[in-house]
Amino acid sequence: MSVESMSVEAMPVENKLTESLFAESQLNVKNKKIQSLYRVLFLMMTLLLILPVLIILGTLIVKGGSMISIDFLFTDPINGMTEGGIFPALLGTVWLVSLALLISVPLGIAAAIYLSEYASENWFTRAINLAIINLAGVPSIVHALFGVGAFVMFFGFGTSIMAASLTLAIMTLPVVIVSTREALQAVPHAFREACWNMGATRWQTIRRVVLPNAVSGILTGVILEVSRTTGETAPIMFTGAAFFLPFLPQSVFDQTMALSLHLFVVSTQVPNVPESLPYAVALVLIGMVLLMNSVSIAFRMYLRGKKKW
Amino acid sequence: MNTATAEQTNENANHYAIQSKKLNLWYGAFQALFDIDLDIKSGIITSLIGPSGCGKSTFLRSINRINERLGYVRIEGGIHVHKQNIYADDVELIQVRKQIGMVFQRPNPLPATIKENILFGHKLHMKDKSYSSADYDDIVESSLRQVLLWDKVKDKLNHKAISLSLEEQQKLCIARLLPVKPNVLLMDEPCSALDPKGTAAVEELIWELRGEYSILMVTHNMAQARRASDECIFMLMGKVVEHQKTDDLFVVPKCKETADYIEGRYG
């Protein structure tokens, strides 16, 4: 018995194309042209995006780079802020940002854990989510005015580091919540299922599996938030940052100078400032931000390497 | 019911690991299970077959009450595991999950080492007693031995669980249930992500666990139900059609639906 006789017989299908079956057609050529056109277009858009960054950094380095020195970073401004360094402003920014994050990060992470791991989907959580999104969209000058009303006046902190940091904290809170929640939700659901099915409580699941696996994402969000807070001017202007102070703050209830405000002051408010000074201040500010961003990226890469799935 | 028959029932109930009584289940307005009455014997392997959407996974998932997490699930009737109603008011969910282990279609090891995976459940439930690291080593070894994985992984207990093959991961997922000494193991298509070799290995392991645990296994694979279970339940459209010895169900099915299904006329 041959194989032929066993198998189903083939039915001849007529070849509908007269030319070669797989040769390039006119339409193929046209589509390929269009496709390369779009590729180039999108590449140009990308380059266009990078361009301003390069121009800004380049200008700052060319015009202000020569002023940067250890002395510049660690001495006080003198002669009506037209000479000397920026130490009080630099230190003030570190104060403001650290205190703000010390307040907003624990609060934000706790809220994000609640929203992501505990809350069920109902009108209440939807309302909270809406509030967070709206809070993130509030202009910083409005935050500033709120800060004046609430912290400077109502709570009686006066214009102080405390009031300014609280204002900054409220401003960063929504972003911390959103980025933490995203980091938590990036942890595969299967891990939670696995824990629950072994009889772990929600907290045990969060503590042992969810948080350890979300920590890199959470930290990335936090560090990016540091860099954003560093540059904020409006919220601290009325709440705690001073035009010029002849002394360093002694406690969180003192005023302080801050880099961002100092930049505004030396570029618009003070006469006879040498041209390179504002550029140098801006360069330090941007340098701080870039440094923190790089730390964040390095950290994320380190933790990704350690990630266990 | 008079006392004599009540005792009689209790007597019989000793042989049963899982008993469901008039179990009805709704997902919102959709009824997924209709009057499920099943007595599943202890210590053997029972397989649960039926076409997609027949409710076999739903039934399985209501035995360790993980369906409830969906929120819109409503249940009437009850399930007794070793004579105790797991839907009673005083039941602690954590104990239910501990006593009734579950294995999923896709192996889901935790993002941790092999050893940590094995000890995870144990550390959750036995926290009140103290264990030395030698005790832990014993637990890890005996669990891995039971799932026939010890020889393969004994030198890499601190490697990540995800580095194992799928077959080994699935065995690990079974192994990590054992340290807390569950009574019942539920398996939801435990081999469907595995190749034939892995399937054979996991089936062998399930067979090894027979006798010590009562095993209920949902499967899409009729051949698997036939070769790897003692009793077999056929479900269709949310109802139990037939529950028999596996050999009988596949050779002399009582119902026409069963016969048509196992002959591949639909499904």
Coordinates of C-alpha atoms in Angstrom, one line a residue:
Chain A
M1 CA 0.0 0.0 0.0
S2 CA 1.6 3.2 -1.1
V3 CA 1.4 6.5 0.8
E4 CA -0.3 8.1 -2.3
S5 CA -3.3 5.9 -2.0
M6 CA -3.7 6.7 1.7
S7 CA -3.6 10.5 1.6
V8 CA -6.3 13.0 0.8
E9 CA -6.0 14.1 -2.8
A10 CA -4.8 17.7 -3.5
M11 CA -7.1 20.0 -5.4
P12 CA -5.3 22.2 -8.0
V13 CA -5.6 26.0 -7.2
E14 CA -5.1 28.3 -10.2
N15 CA -2.3 30.9 -9.9
K16 CA -4.1 34.2 -10.2
L17 CA -1.0 36.4 -10.6
T18 CA 0.6 36.2 -13.9
E19 CA 4.0 37.7 -12.8
S20 CA 6.3 36.2 -10.3
L21 CA 4.5 35.6 -7.0
F22 CA 6.9 37.4 -4.7
A23 CA 8.4 40.2 -6.8
E24 CA 8.2 43.8 -5.5
S25 CA 5.1 45.7 -6.7
Q26 CA 4.5 49.4 -7.3
L27 CA 2.5 49.6 -4.1
N28 CA 5.4 48.1 -2.1
V29 CA 7.7 50.8 -3.4
K30 CA 5.4 53.6 -2.5
N31 CA 4.7 52.2 1.0
K32 CA 8.4 51.8 1.7
K33 CA 9.0 55.4 0.7
I34 CA 6.3 56.6 3.1
Q35 CA 7.6 54.5 5.9
S36 CA 11.1 55.9 5.6
L37 CA 9.7 59.4 5.5
Y38 CA 7.9 58.9 8.8
R39 CA 11.0 57.4 10.3
V40 CA 13.1 60.5 9.4
L41 CA 10.3 62.8 10.6
F42 CA 10.1 61.2 14.0
L43 CA 13.9 61.2 14.4
M44 CA 13.9 65.0 13.7
M45 CA 11.3 65.5 16.4
T46 CA 13.5 63.6 18.8
L47 CA 16.5 65.7 18.0
L48 CA 14.5 68.8 18.3
L49 CA 13.7 67.8 21.8
I50 CA 17.3 67.3 22.8
L51 CA 18.4 70.6 21.2
P52 CA 17.1 73.0 23.9
V53 CA 18.7 71.0 26.6
L54 CA 22.0 71.1 24.9
I55 CA 21.8 74.8 24.2
I56 CA 20.8 75.6 27.8
L57 CA 23.6 73.5 29.2
G58 CA 26.1 74.9 26.7
T59 CA 25.3 78.5 27.3
L60 CA 25.4 78.0 31.1
I61 CA 28.8 76.3 30.9
V62 CA 30.3 78.9 28.5
K63 CA 29.0 81.9 30.3
G64 CA 29.1 80.8 34.0
G65 CA 31.5 77.9 34.1
S66 CA 34.5 80.0 34.8
M67 CA 33.0 81.3 38.0
I68 CA 32.5 77.9 39.6
S69 CA 35.0 77.0 42.2
I70 CA 35.1 75.5 45.7
D71 CA 35.2 79.1 47.0
F72 CA 32.1 80.0 45.0
L73 CA 30.2 77.1 46.5
F74 CA 31.3 77.6 50.1
T75 CA 31.5 81.3 50.8
D76 CA 28.9 84.0 51.5
P77 CA 27.8 86.5 48.9
I78 CA 29.3 90.0 49.5
N79 CA 29.0 93.5 48.2
G80 CA 25.2 93.5 47.7
M81 CA 25.4 90.0 46.3
T82 CA 27.5 91.1 43.3
E83 CA 30.5 89.2 44.5
G84 CA 31.4 86.2 46.6
G85 CA 29.8 82.8 46.8
I86 CA 26.4 81.2 47.2
F87 CA 26.9 79.1 50.3
P88 CA 23.8 80.2 52.3
A89 CA 21.6 79.7 49.3
L90 CA 23.0 76.2 48.6
L91 CA 22.7 75.2 52.2
G92 CA 19.2 76.7 52.4
T93 CA 18.0 74.6 49.4
V94 CA 19.4 71.5 51.0
W95 CA 17.5 72.3 54.2
L96 CA 14.2 73.0 52.4
V97 CA 14.3 70.0 50.1
S98 CA 15.4 67.5 52.8
L99 CA 12.7 68.7 55.3
A100 CA 10.0 68.7 52.6
L101 CA 10.8 65.1 51.6
L102 CA 11.1 64.0 55.1
I103 CA 7.5 65.0 55.5
S104 CA 6.0 64.1 52.1
V105 CA 7.7 60.7 51.4
P106 CA 6.5 58.7 54.4
L107 CA 3.0 60.3 54.0
G108 CA 2.9 59.7 50.3
I109 CA 4.2 56.1 50.5
A110 CA 1.7 55.2 53.2
A111 CA -1.2 56.7 51.2
A112 CA 0.0 54.9 48.0
I113 CA 0.1 51.6 49.9
Y114 CA -3.4 52.1 51.1
L115 CA -4.7 53.1 47.7
S116 CA -2.9 50.3 45.8
E117 CA -3.1 47.4 48.3
Y118 CA -6.0 48.0 50.6
A119 CA -8.6 50.3 49.1
S120 CA -11.4 48.7 47.1
E121 CA -12.8 50.5 44.1
N122 CA -15.7 52.7 45.3
W123 CA -16.8 56.3 45.3
F124 CA -14.5 57.1 48.2
T125 CA -11.2 56.0 46.5
R126 CA -12.3 57.5 43.2
A127 CA -12.8 60.8 45.0
I128 CA -9.3 60.5 46.6
N129 CA -7.8 59.7 43.2
L130 CA -9.5 62.7 41.7
A131 CA -8.2 64.9 44.6
I132 CA -4.7 63.7 44.0
I133 CA -4.8 64.4 40.3
N134 CA -6.2 67.9 41.0
L135 CA -3.6 68.6 43.7
A136 CA -0.9 67.7 41.1
G137 CA -2.3 70.2 38.7
V138 CA -2.5 73.1 41.1
P139 CA -0.1 75.9 40.0
S140 CA 2.8 76.4 42.4
I141 CA 1.9 80.0 43.1
V142 CA -1.4 78.8 44.5
H143 CA 0.4 76.4 46.7
A144 CA 2.5 79.4 47.8
L145 CA -0.5 81.4 48.8
F146 CA -2.0 78.4 50.6
G147 CA 1.3 78.0 52.4
V148 CA 1.2 81.6 53.5
G149 CA -2.4 81.3 54.7
A150 CA -2.0 77.9 56.4
F151 CA 1.5 77.5 57.7
V152 CA 2.9 81.1 58.0
M153 CA -0.2 82.6 59.5
F154 CA -2.7 80.0 60.7
F155 CA -0.2 77.6 62.3
G156 CA 2.0 80.6 63.2
F157 CA 5.3 79.2 61.9
G158 CA 6.0 82.6 60.4
T159 CA 8.1 82.9 57.2
S160 CA 10.4 80.0 58.0
I161 CA 12.1 76.9 56.7
M162 CA 9.2 74.9 58.4
A163 CA 6.5 76.8 56.5
A164 CA 8.3 76.6 53.2
S165 CA 9.1 72.9 53.5
L166 CA 5.5 72.1 54.4
T167 CA 4.4 74.0 51.4
L168 CA 6.9 72.1 49.2
A169 CA 5.8 68.9 50.8
I170 CA 2.2 69.4 50.0
M171 CA 3.2 70.2 46.4
T172 CA 5.3 67.0 46.0
L173 CA 2.8 64.8 47.8
P174 CA 0.6 63.9 44.8
V175 CA 3.6 63.0 42.7
V176 CA 5.1 60.8 45.4
I177 CA 1.7 59.1 45.8
V178 CA 1.3 58.5 42.1
S179 CA 4.8 57.3 41.4
T180 CA 4.7 55.0 44.4
R181 CA 1.4 53.6 43.4
E182 CA 2.7 52.9 40.0
A183 CA 5.7 51.2 41.4
L184 CA 3.5 49.0 43.6
Q185 CA 1.3 48.1 40.8
A186 CA 4.2 47.2 38.6
V187 CA 4.8 44.2 41.0
P188 CA 3.1 41.3 39.2
H189 CA -0.2 40.4 40.7
A190 CA 0.7 36.7 40.6
F191 CA 3.1 37.3 43.5
R192 CA 0.3 38.7 45.7
E193 CA -1.9 35.8 44.6
A194 CA 0.8 33.3 45.6
C195 CA 1.1 34.9 49.0
W196 CA -2.6 35.1 49.7
N197 CA -3.1 31.5 48.7
M198 CA -0.6 30.5 51.2
G199 CA -2.5 32.3 53.9
A200 CA -0.5 35.5 54.1
T201 CA -2.3 38.6 55.4
R202 CA -2.3 41.7 53.3
W203 CA 0.4 43.3 55.4
Q204 CA 2.6 40.2 55.3
T205 CA 2.2 40.2 51.5
I206 CA 3.1 43.9 51.3
R207 CA 6.0 43.7 53.8
R208 CA 7.6 40.6 52.4
V209 CA 6.9 40.6 48.7
V210 CA 5.4 43.8 47.3
L211 CA 7.5 46.5 49.0
P212 CA 10.9 44.8 48.4
N213 CA 10.1 44.5 44.8
A214 CA 8.8 48.0 44.4
V215 CA 11.5 49.8 46.3
S216 CA 13.5 50.7 43.2
G217 CA 10.5 52.3 41.5
I218 CA 9.6 54.1 44.7
L219 CA 13.1 55.5 45.1
T220 CA 13.3 56.6 41.5
G221 CA 10.1 58.6 41.9
V222 CA 11.3 60.1 45.2
I223 CA 14.7 61.2 43.8
L224 CA 13.1 62.7 40.7
E225 CA 10.9 64.6 43.0
V226 CA 13.9 65.9 44.9
S227 CA 15.2 67.4 41.7
R228 CA 11.9 69.0 40.9
T229 CA 11.6 70.5 44.4
T230 CA 15.1 71.9 44.2
G231 CA 14.1 74.2 41.4
E232 CA 10.8 75.4 42.8
T233 CA 10.8 79.2 43.5
A234 CA 7.2 80.4 43.9
P235 CA 6.1 78.2 46.8
I236 CA 9.1 79.2 48.9
M237 CA 9.2 82.9 48.0
F238 CA 6.5 84.0 50.4
T239 CA 6.8 81.2 52.9
G240 CA 10.4 81.0 54.0
A241 CA 13.0 82.0 51.5
A242 CA 14.7 85.3 52.0
F243 CA 16.1 87.8 49.5
F244 CA 19.4 88.1 51.4
L245 CA 20.4 87.0 54.9
P246 CA 23.6 87.9 56.6
F247 CA 23.5 84.7 58.7
L248 CA 22.8 81.0 58.3
P249 CA 19.5 79.6 59.7
Q250 CA 19.8 78.4 63.3
S251 CA 16.6 76.3 63.3
V252 CA 13.7 75.3 61.1
F253 CA 11.8 78.4 62.3
D254 CA 14.3 80.8 60.8
Q255 CA 14.2 82.1 57.2
T256 CA 16.8 80.9 54.8
M257 CA 18.2 81.8 51.4
A258 CA 17.6 79.4 48.6
L259 CA 19.3 78.8 45.2
S260 CA 16.3 79.2 43.0
L261 CA 15.2 82.4 44.6
H262 CA 18.8 83.6 44.7
L263 CA 19.0 83.1 40.9
F264 CA 15.9 85.1 40.5
V265 CA 17.2 87.9 42.7
V266 CA 20.7 88.2 41.1
S267 CA 19.3 88.1 37.6
T268 CA 16.5 90.7 38.0
Q269 CA 16.6 92.5 41.4
V270 CA 20.2 93.5 42.0
P271 CA 22.0 96.2 40.0
N272 CA 25.6 95.8 38.8
V273 CA 25.8 92.1 39.0
P274 CA 28.6 90.7 36.8
E275 CA 27.1 88.9 33.8
S276 CA 28.5 85.5 34.6
L277 CA 27.1 85.4 38.2
P278 CA 23.5 84.4 37.3
Y279 CA 24.8 81.9 34.8
A280 CA 27.0 80.4 37.5
V281 CA 24.1 80.2 40.0
A282 CA 21.9 78.6 37.3
L283 CA 24.7 76.1 36.5
V284 CA 25.0 75.1 40.2
L285 CA 21.2 74.6 40.3
I286 CA 21.1 72.5 37.2
G287 CA 24.2 70.7 38.3
M288 CA 22.4 69.7 41.5
V289 CA 19.4 68.5 39.6
L290 CA 21.4 66.5 37.1
L291 CA 23.5 65.0 39.8
M292 CA 20.4 63.8 41.6
N293 CA 18.9 62.5 38.5
S294 CA 22.0 60.5 37.7
V295 CA 22.0 59.1 41.2
S296 CA 18.5 58.1 40.7
I297 CA 19.3 56.4 37.4
A298 CA 22.3 54.6 38.9
F299 CA 20.3 53.5 41.8
R300 CA 17.6 52.2 39.7
M301 CA 20.0 50.2 37.6
Y302 CA 21.6 48.8 40.7
L303 CA 18.3 47.7 42.1
R304 CA 17.1 46.3 38.7
G305 CA 20.2 44.1 38.7
K306 CA 19.2 42.8 42.1
K307 CA 15.5 42.3 41.2
K308 CA 14.6 38.8 41.4
W309 CA 12.2 38.2 38.5
Chain B
M1 CA -33.1 13.6 60.5
N2 CA -32.9 11.2 63.4
T3 CA -29.8 10.5 65.4
A4 CA -29.0 7.1 63.9
T5 CA -28.9 8.5 60.3
A6 CA -27.0 11.5 61.5
E7 CA -24.3 9.3 63.0
Q8 CA -24.3 7.2 59.8
T9 CA -23.7 10.3 57.8
N10 CA -20.9 11.3 60.1
E11 CA -19.4 7.9 59.8
N12 CA -19.4 8.1 56.0
A13 CA -18.2 11.7 56.1
N14 CA -14.9 10.5 57.6
H15 CA -13.9 9.2 54.2
Y16 CA -14.6 12.5 52.5
A17 CA -12.2 15.4 52.1
I18 CA -14.5 17.8 50.4
Q19 CA -18.3 17.7 50.4
S20 CA -20.3 20.4 48.7
K21 CA -24.0 20.6 49.4
K22 CA -26.3 22.4 46.9
L23 CA -23.6 24.9 46.1
N24 CA -24.8 27.7 43.9
L25 CA -22.5 30.5 42.8
W26 CA -23.1 33.7 40.9
Y27 CA -20.7 36.2 39.4
G28 CA -22.9 39.3 39.6
A29 CA -26.1 38.2 37.8
F30 CA -24.5 35.3 36.0
Q31 CA -25.0 32.0 37.7
A32 CA -21.8 29.9 37.2
L33 CA -22.6 26.9 39.4
F34 CA -25.9 25.1 39.9
D35 CA -26.7 22.9 42.9
I36 CA -23.3 21.2 43.0
D37 CA -23.5 18.1 45.2
L38 CA -20.2 16.4 45.4
D39 CA -18.5 14.0 47.9
I40 CA -14.8 13.9 47.1
K41 CA -13.0 11.1 48.9
S42 CA -9.9 11.8 51.0
G43 CA -6.5 10.5 50.1
I44 CA -7.1 10.0 46.5
I45 CA -6.7 12.0 43.3
T46 CA -10.0 13.3 41.9
S47 CA -9.9 15.0 38.5
L48 CA -12.4 17.5 37.3
I49 CA -13.0 17.7 33.6
G50 CA -15.4 19.5 31.2
P51 CA -15.3 22.0 28.4
S52 CA -14.2 25.6 28.9
G53 CA -16.6 27.7 31.0
C54 CA -18.3 24.7 32.6
G55 CA -17.5 26.0 36.1
K56 CA -14.7 23.5 37.1
S57 CA -12.2 26.2 38.0
T58 CA -14.9 28.2 39.7
F59 CA -15.8 25.2 41.8
L60 CA -12.1 24.6 42.6
R61 CA -11.6 28.2 43.6
S62 CA -14.6 28.2 45.9
I63 CA -13.0 25.4 47.9
N64 CA -10.3 27.7 49.3
R65 CA -12.5 30.8 49.0
I66 CA -10.3 32.8 46.7
N67 CA -13.2 33.6 44.5
E68 CA -14.6 35.9 47.1
R69 CA -11.8 38.4 46.5
L70 CA -13.5 39.4 43.3
G71 CA -16.2 41.1 45.4
Y72 CA -19.1 40.5 43.2
V73 CA -19.3 36.7 43.9
R74 CA -22.4 35.4 45.7
I75 CA -22.6 31.9 47.1
E76 CA -25.4 29.8 48.4
G77 CA -25.1 26.3 49.9
G78 CA -21.9 25.1 51.6
I79 CA -18.7 23.3 51.3
H80 CA -17.4 21.1 54.0
V81 CA -13.8 20.2 54.2
H82 CA -13.2 17.3 56.6
K83 CA -16.7 17.8 57.9
Q84 CA -16.3 21.5 58.7
N85 CA -18.2 24.1 56.9
I86 CA -15.6 26.5 55.4
Y87 CA -18.3 29.1 54.8
A88 CA -19.3 29.2 58.5
D89 CA -19.1 32.5 60.2
D90 CA -16.4 31.6 62.7
V91 CA -14.0 30.4 59.9
E92 CA -10.7 32.2 59.7
L93 CA -9.7 32.6 56.0
I94 CA -6.1 32.3 56.8
Q95 CA -6.6 28.9 58.2
V96 CA -8.6 27.9 55.2
R97 CA -5.8 28.9 52.9
K98 CA -3.3 27.1 55.0
Q99 CA -5.2 23.9 55.2
I100 CA -6.2 23.9 51.6
G101 CA -3.2 24.5 49.3
M102 CA -3.6 25.6 45.7
V103 CA -1.4 25.1 42.6
F104 CA -2.0 27.2 39.5
Q105 CA -1.8 26.8 35.8
R106 CA 1.3 29.0 35.5
P107 CA 3.9 28.3 38.1
N108 CA 4.0 31.3 40.4
P109 CA 7.2 31.1 42.5
L110 CA 7.9 34.2 44.6
P111 CA 10.7 36.5 43.5
A112 CA 13.1 34.9 46.0
T113 CA 15.4 32.0 46.4
I114 CA 14.3 28.4 46.2
K115 CA 14.8 28.1 50.0
E116 CA 12.9 31.2 50.8
N117 CA 10.0 30.0 48.6
I118 CA 9.8 26.7 50.6
L119 CA 10.0 28.5 53.9
F120 CA 7.6 31.3 53.1
G121 CA 4.4 29.6 54.1
H122 CA 6.0 28.0 57.1
K123 CA 7.3 31.3 58.4
L124 CA 3.9 32.8 58.0
H125 CA 2.1 30.1 60.0
M126 CA 4.6 28.8 62.5
K127 CA 6.0 32.1 63.7
D128 CA 5.0 31.4 67.3
K129 CA 7.5 28.5 67.6
S130 CA 11.2 28.9 67.3
Y131 CA 13.2 27.0 64.7
S132 CA 16.9 26.6 64.3
S133 CA 18.5 26.9 60.9
A134 CA 19.0 23.1 61.0
D135 CA 15.2 22.7 61.4
Y136 CA 14.7 25.0 58.4
D137 CA 17.2 22.9 56.4
D138 CA 15.3 19.8 57.3
I139 CA 12.0 21.3 56.2
V140 CA 13.5 22.4 52.9
E141 CA 15.0 19.0 52.3
S142 CA 11.9 17.0 53.1
S143 CA 9.6 19.2 51.1
L144 CA 11.9 19.1 48.1
R145 CA 12.3 15.4 48.5
Q146 CA 8.5 14.9 48.5
V147 CA 8.3 16.6 45.2
L148 CA 11.2 14.7 43.7
L149 CA 13.2 17.9 43.3
W150 CA 15.8 17.6 46.0
D151 CA 18.6 15.9 44.0
K152 CA 18.3 18.5 41.2
V153 CA 18.4 21.6 43.4
K154 CA 20.2 20.7 46.6
D155 CA 23.3 22.5 45.5
K156 CA 21.5 25.7 44.4
L157 CA 19.0 26.3 47.2
N158 CA 20.1 30.0 47.3
H159 CA 19.5 30.5 43.6
K160 CA 16.5 32.4 42.4
A161 CA 13.4 30.3 42.0
I162 CA 12.8 31.9 38.6
S163 CA 16.1 30.4 37.3
L164 CA 14.5 26.9 37.4
S165 CA 12.7 25.4 34.4
L166 CA 8.9 25.6 34.3
E167 CA 8.6 22.0 35.4
E168 CA 10.8 22.6 38.3
Q169 CA 9.1 25.8 39.2
Q170 CA 5.8 24.0 39.3
K171 CA 7.2 21.3 41.6
L172 CA 8.6 24.1 43.8
C173 CA 5.1 25.6 44.0
I174 CA 3.8 22.3 45.2
A175 CA 6.7 21.8 47.6
R176 CA 6.2 25.2 49.3
L177 CA 2.6 24.2 50.3
L178 CA 3.8 21.1 52.1
P179 CA 5.6 22.5 55.2
V180 CA 2.4 23.8 56.7
K181 CA 0.9 20.4 56.3
P182 CA -2.3 21.1 54.4
N183 CA -5.0 18.5 54.2
V184 CA -6.2 19.2 50.7
L185 CA -4.3 20.2 47.6
L186 CA -6.2 21.9 44.8
M187 CA -4.6 22.0 41.4
D188 CA -5.9 24.2 38.6
E189 CA -4.5 22.7 35.3
P190 CA -1.1 22.2 36.9
C191 CA 0.5 20.8 33.8
S192 CA -1.0 23.0 31.0
A193 CA 2.1 25.3 30.8
L194 CA 4.5 22.3 30.7
D195 CA 5.9 20.2 27.9
P196 CA 5.1 16.5 27.8
K197 CA 8.2 15.6 29.7
G198 CA 7.4 18.1 32.4
T199 CA 3.8 17.0 32.5
A200 CA 4.9 13.4 33.0
A201 CA 7.2 14.5 35.8
V202 CA 4.6 16.5 37.6
E203 CA 2.0 13.8 37.2
E204 CA 4.4 11.4 38.7
L205 CA 4.9 13.7 41.7
I206 CA 1.2 14.2 42.1
W207 CA 0.9 10.4 42.2
E208 CA 3.6 10.3 44.9
L209 CA 1.6 12.7 47.1
R210 CA -1.5 10.5 46.8
G211 CA -2.4 8.9 50.1
E212 CA -0.9 11.7 52.1
Y213 CA -3.0 14.5 50.7
S214 CA -6.5 14.7 49.2
I215 CA -6.0 16.0 45.7
L216 CA -8.5 17.7 43.4
M217 CA -7.2 18.5 40.0
V218 CA -8.9 20.5 37.2
T219 CA -7.7 19.5 33.8
H220 CA -8.4 20.2 30.2
N221 CA -6.6 17.2 29.2
M222 CA -8.8 14.1 29.2
A223 CA -5.9 11.8 28.7
Q224 CA -4.3 13.2 31.8
A225 CA -7.5 12.8 33.9
R226 CA -7.6 9.2 32.6
R227 CA -4.1 8.2 33.5
A228 CA -3.5 10.3 36.6
S229 CA -6.7 10.2 38.7
D230 CA -8.7 7.7 40.8
E231 CA -12.0 9.3 40.4
C232 CA -13.3 11.7 37.8
I233 CA -16.0 14.4 37.8
F234 CA -17.5 15.6 34.5
M235 CA -19.1 19.0 34.6
L236 CA -21.1 20.8 32.0
M237 CA -22.7 24.3 32.0
G238 CA -22.2 24.7 35.7
K239 CA -23.6 21.4 36.7
V240 CA -22.1 18.1 37.7
V241 CA -23.0 15.5 35.1
E242 CA -21.2 12.5 36.3
H243 CA -18.9 11.5 39.2
Q244 CA -17.4 8.0 38.9
K245 CA -14.3 5.9 39.2
T246 CA -12.0 7.2 36.4
D247 CA -11.8 3.8 34.7
D248 CA -15.5 3.5 34.6
L249 CA -16.2 7.1 33.5
F250 CA -14.0 6.7 30.5
V251 CA -15.1 3.2 29.6
V252 CA -18.8 3.0 30.5
P253 CA -20.0 6.6 31.0
K254 CA -23.5 6.7 32.4
C255 CA -24.6 9.8 30.6
K256 CA -24.8 10.6 27.0
E257 CA -23.2 14.1 27.5
T258 CA -20.2 12.4 29.1
A259 CA -19.9 9.9 26.4
D260 CA -20.0 12.6 23.7
Y261 CA -17.5 14.7 25.5
I262 CA -14.9 12.0 26.1
E263 CA -15.2 10.9 22.5
G264 CA -14.5 14.5 21.4
R265 CA -17.9 15.3 19.8
Y266 CA -17.8 18.7 21.4
G267 CA -15.7 20.8 23.7

